């Protein structure tokens, strides 16, 4: 059974940085499509960043472009989300996700592309 576990969340002030990690049991990130999503209270879950083939395609939500970077370490089998210049609006539970099918650019954030999800890690940014 595939299990994804996120870590690295926490509380920071605006302008701060965090790096989220996601580890996987029984699968190798190198063989899959990967992504990070987030969900703030009272809001729908939204796609934050996506990566295909360890960087051949990377897509970001407009709200995080230039501040967040998705990456993976195939040796450690770990997916990362580097988050810089954090803003209060970035506060949410962050989830990593893995899928089998390469998404189209226009809808990479559709949850239907992703088959496995972690339980999430909380990020809180104070002003």
mmCIF file of C-alpha atoms in Angstrom:
data_model
loop_
_atom_site.group_PDB
_atom_site.id
_atom_site.type_symbol
_atom_site.label_atom_id
_atom_site.label_comp_id
_atom_site.label_asym_id
_atom_site.label_seq_id
_atom_site.Cartn_x
_atom_site.Cartn_y
_atom_site.Cartn_z
ATOM 1 C CA UNK A 1 0.000 0.000 0.000
ATOM 2 C CA UNK A 2 1.356 3.412 -0.939
ATOM 3 C CA UNK A 3 1.830 5.844 1.903
ATOM 4 C CA UNK A 4 2.902 9.459 1.463
ATOM 5 C CA UNK A 5 4.067 11.396 4.497
ATOM 6 C CA UNK A 6 4.588 15.145 4.526
ATOM 7 C CA UNK A 7 6.760 17.022 6.994
ATOM 8 C CA UNK A 8 8.342 20.424 7.443
ATOM 9 C CA UNK A 9 5.268 22.501 8.131
ATOM 10 C CA UNK A 10 5.150 25.016 10.938
ATOM 11 C CA UNK A 11 4.518 28.597 11.929
ATOM 12 C CA UNK A 12 6.527 31.445 10.451
ATOM 13 C CA UNK A 13 6.233 35.177 10.050
ATOM 14 C CA UNK A 14 5.510 36.806 6.726
ATOM 15 C CA UNK A 15 8.611 36.874 4.582
ATOM 16 C CA UNK A 16 9.925 33.677 6.118
ATOM 17 C CA UNK A 17 10.780 30.377 4.495
ATOM 18 C CA UNK A 18 9.858 26.735 4.929
ATOM 19 C CA UNK A 19 10.767 23.595 3.078
ATOM 20 C CA UNK A 20 8.208 20.836 2.974
ATOM 21 C CA UNK A 21 9.212 17.237 2.386
ATOM 22 C CA UNK A 22 7.230 14.244 1.253
ATOM 23 C CA UNK A 23 8.452 10.676 1.525
ATOM 24 C CA UNK A 24 6.888 7.620 -0.005
ATOM 25 C CA UNK A 25 6.695 3.964 0.816
ATOM 26 C CA UNK A 26 6.560 1.352 -1.932
ATOM 27 C CA UNK A 27 6.975 3.714 -4.858
ATOM 28 C CA UNK A 28 9.693 5.786 -6.417
ATOM 29 C CA UNK A 29 8.912 9.416 -7.174
ATOM 30 C CA UNK A 30 11.108 9.168 -10.253
ATOM 31 C CA UNK A 31 8.466 6.974 -11.919
ATOM 32 C CA UNK A 32 5.471 9.214 -11.267
ATOM 33 C CA UNK A 33 3.927 12.610 -11.711
ATOM 34 C CA UNK A 34 4.132 14.622 -8.499
ATOM 35 C CA UNK A 35 2.444 17.683 -7.100
ATOM 36 C CA UNK A 36 1.750 19.789 -4.062
ATOM 37 C CA UNK A 37 -1.727 21.018 -3.170
ATOM 38 C CA UNK A 38 -3.013 23.112 -0.304
ATOM 39 C CA UNK A 39 -6.292 23.753 1.441
ATOM 40 C CA UNK A 40 -7.074 26.727 3.615
ATOM 41 C CA UNK A 41 -10.055 26.759 5.998
ATOM 42 C CA UNK A 42 -13.288 27.318 4.138
ATOM 43 C CA UNK A 43 -11.633 27.017 0.741
ATOM 44 C CA UNK A 44 -11.296 24.298 -1.855
ATOM 45 C CA UNK A 45 -8.061 22.417 -2.206
ATOM 46 C CA UNK A 46 -5.925 24.000 -4.885
ATOM 47 C CA UNK A 47 -2.883 22.976 -6.851
ATOM 48 C CA UNK A 48 0.325 24.735 -5.855
ATOM 49 C CA UNK A 49 3.022 23.069 -7.947
ATOM 50 C CA UNK A 50 3.469 20.131 -10.261
ATOM 51 C CA UNK A 51 6.448 18.285 -11.654
ATOM 52 C CA UNK A 52 6.801 15.655 -14.358
ATOM 53 C CA UNK A 53 9.888 13.542 -14.989
ATOM 54 C CA UNK A 54 11.941 15.290 -12.329
ATOM 55 C CA UNK A 55 11.768 18.682 -13.917
ATOM 56 C CA UNK A 56 10.906 18.208 -17.585
ATOM 57 C CA UNK A 57 7.639 19.970 -16.796
ATOM 58 C CA UNK A 58 7.074 22.161 -13.779
ATOM 59 C CA UNK A 59 3.930 24.204 -13.299
ATOM 60 C CA UNK A 60 2.980 26.594 -10.537
ATOM 61 C CA UNK A 61 -0.103 28.399 -9.372
ATOM 62 C CA UNK A 62 0.128 32.074 -10.258
ATOM 63 C CA UNK A 63 -0.031 32.983 -6.592
ATOM 64 C CA UNK A 64 3.256 31.189 -5.810
ATOM 65 C CA UNK A 65 5.296 31.694 -8.973
ATOM 66 C CA UNK A 66 8.731 33.044 -8.200
ATOM 67 C CA UNK A 67 8.413 32.135 -4.506
ATOM 68 C CA UNK A 68 7.891 28.352 -4.420
ATOM 69 C CA UNK A 69 9.993 25.629 -6.027
ATOM 70 C CA UNK A 70 9.104 21.970 -6.418
ATOM 71 C CA UNK A 71 11.932 19.469 -6.622
ATOM 72 C CA UNK A 72 12.759 15.889 -5.831
ATOM 73 C CA UNK A 73 15.755 13.875 -4.754
ATOM 74 C CA UNK A 74 15.616 10.473 -6.405
ATOM 75 C CA UNK A 75 18.364 9.071 -4.196
ATOM 76 C CA UNK A 76 16.485 9.975 -1.037
ATOM 77 C CA UNK A 77 13.145 9.375 -2.764
ATOM 78 C CA UNK A 78 11.853 12.629 -1.348
ATOM 79 C CA UNK A 79 9.702 15.343 -2.878
ATOM 80 C CA UNK A 80 10.232 18.923 -1.740
ATOM 81 C CA UNK A 81 8.456 22.231 -1.808
ATOM 82 C CA UNK A 82 10.723 25.160 -1.044
ATOM 83 C CA UNK A 83 8.614 28.113 0.024
ATOM 84 C CA UNK A 84 10.188 31.552 0.199
ATOM 85 C CA UNK A 85 8.765 34.970 0.994
ATOM 86 C CA UNK A 86 5.755 33.406 2.662
ATOM 87 C CA UNK A 87 2.571 35.425 2.981
ATOM 88 C CA UNK A 88 -0.403 35.031 5.329
ATOM 89 C CA UNK A 89 -2.479 33.835 2.350
ATOM 90 C CA UNK A 90 -0.129 30.852 2.071
ATOM 91 C CA UNK A 91 -1.472 29.504 5.363
ATOM 92 C CA UNK A 92 -3.046 26.124 4.692
ATOM 93 C CA UNK A 93 -2.646 22.406 5.016
ATOM 94 C CA UNK A 94 -0.234 21.265 2.320
ATOM 95 C CA UNK A 95 -0.534 17.877 0.658
ATOM 96 C CA UNK A 96 1.774 15.981 -1.638
ATOM 97 C CA UNK A 97 0.237 13.882 -4.382
ATOM 98 C CA UNK A 98 1.394 11.326 -6.907
ATOM 99 C CA UNK A 99 -0.142 10.268 -10.183
ATOM 100 C CA UNK A 100 0.491 8.026 -13.167
ATOM 101 C CA UNK A 101 -0.647 10.193 -16.058
ATOM 102 C CA UNK A 102 1.117 13.262 -17.351
ATOM 103 C CA UNK A 103 -1.357 16.128 -17.134
ATOM 104 C CA UNK A 104 -2.004 18.761 -19.714
ATOM 105 C CA UNK A 105 -0.672 22.209 -18.960
ATOM 106 C CA UNK A 106 -4.156 23.691 -18.890
ATOM 107 C CA UNK A 107 -5.397 21.523 -16.048
ATOM 108 C CA UNK A 108 -2.383 20.099 -14.219
ATOM 109 C CA UNK A 109 -4.075 21.057 -10.959
ATOM 110 C CA UNK A 110 -7.051 18.737 -11.500
ATOM 111 C CA UNK A 111 -7.128 16.299 -8.614
ATOM 112 C CA UNK A 112 -8.220 13.495 -10.917
ATOM 113 C CA UNK A 113 -4.647 13.196 -12.206
ATOM 114 C CA UNK A 114 -3.360 12.152 -8.796
ATOM 115 C CA UNK A 115 -3.982 8.749 -7.276
ATOM 116 C CA UNK A 116 -2.142 8.930 -3.975
ATOM 117 C CA UNK A 117 -2.250 11.646 -1.348
ATOM 118 C CA UNK A 118 -0.532 12.347 1.918
ATOM 119 C CA UNK A 119 -2.283 13.388 5.115
ATOM 120 C CA UNK A 120 -1.006 16.932 4.990
ATOM 121 C CA UNK A 121 1.190 19.271 6.988
ATOM 122 C CA UNK A 122 0.049 22.582 8.431
ATOM 123 C CA UNK A 123 1.677 25.838 7.375
ATOM 124 C CA UNK A 124 0.757 29.000 9.250
ATOM 125 C CA UNK A 125 2.094 32.403 8.235
ATOM 126 C CA UNK A 126 1.523 35.346 10.538
ATOM 127 C CA UNK A 127 1.636 38.983 9.511
#
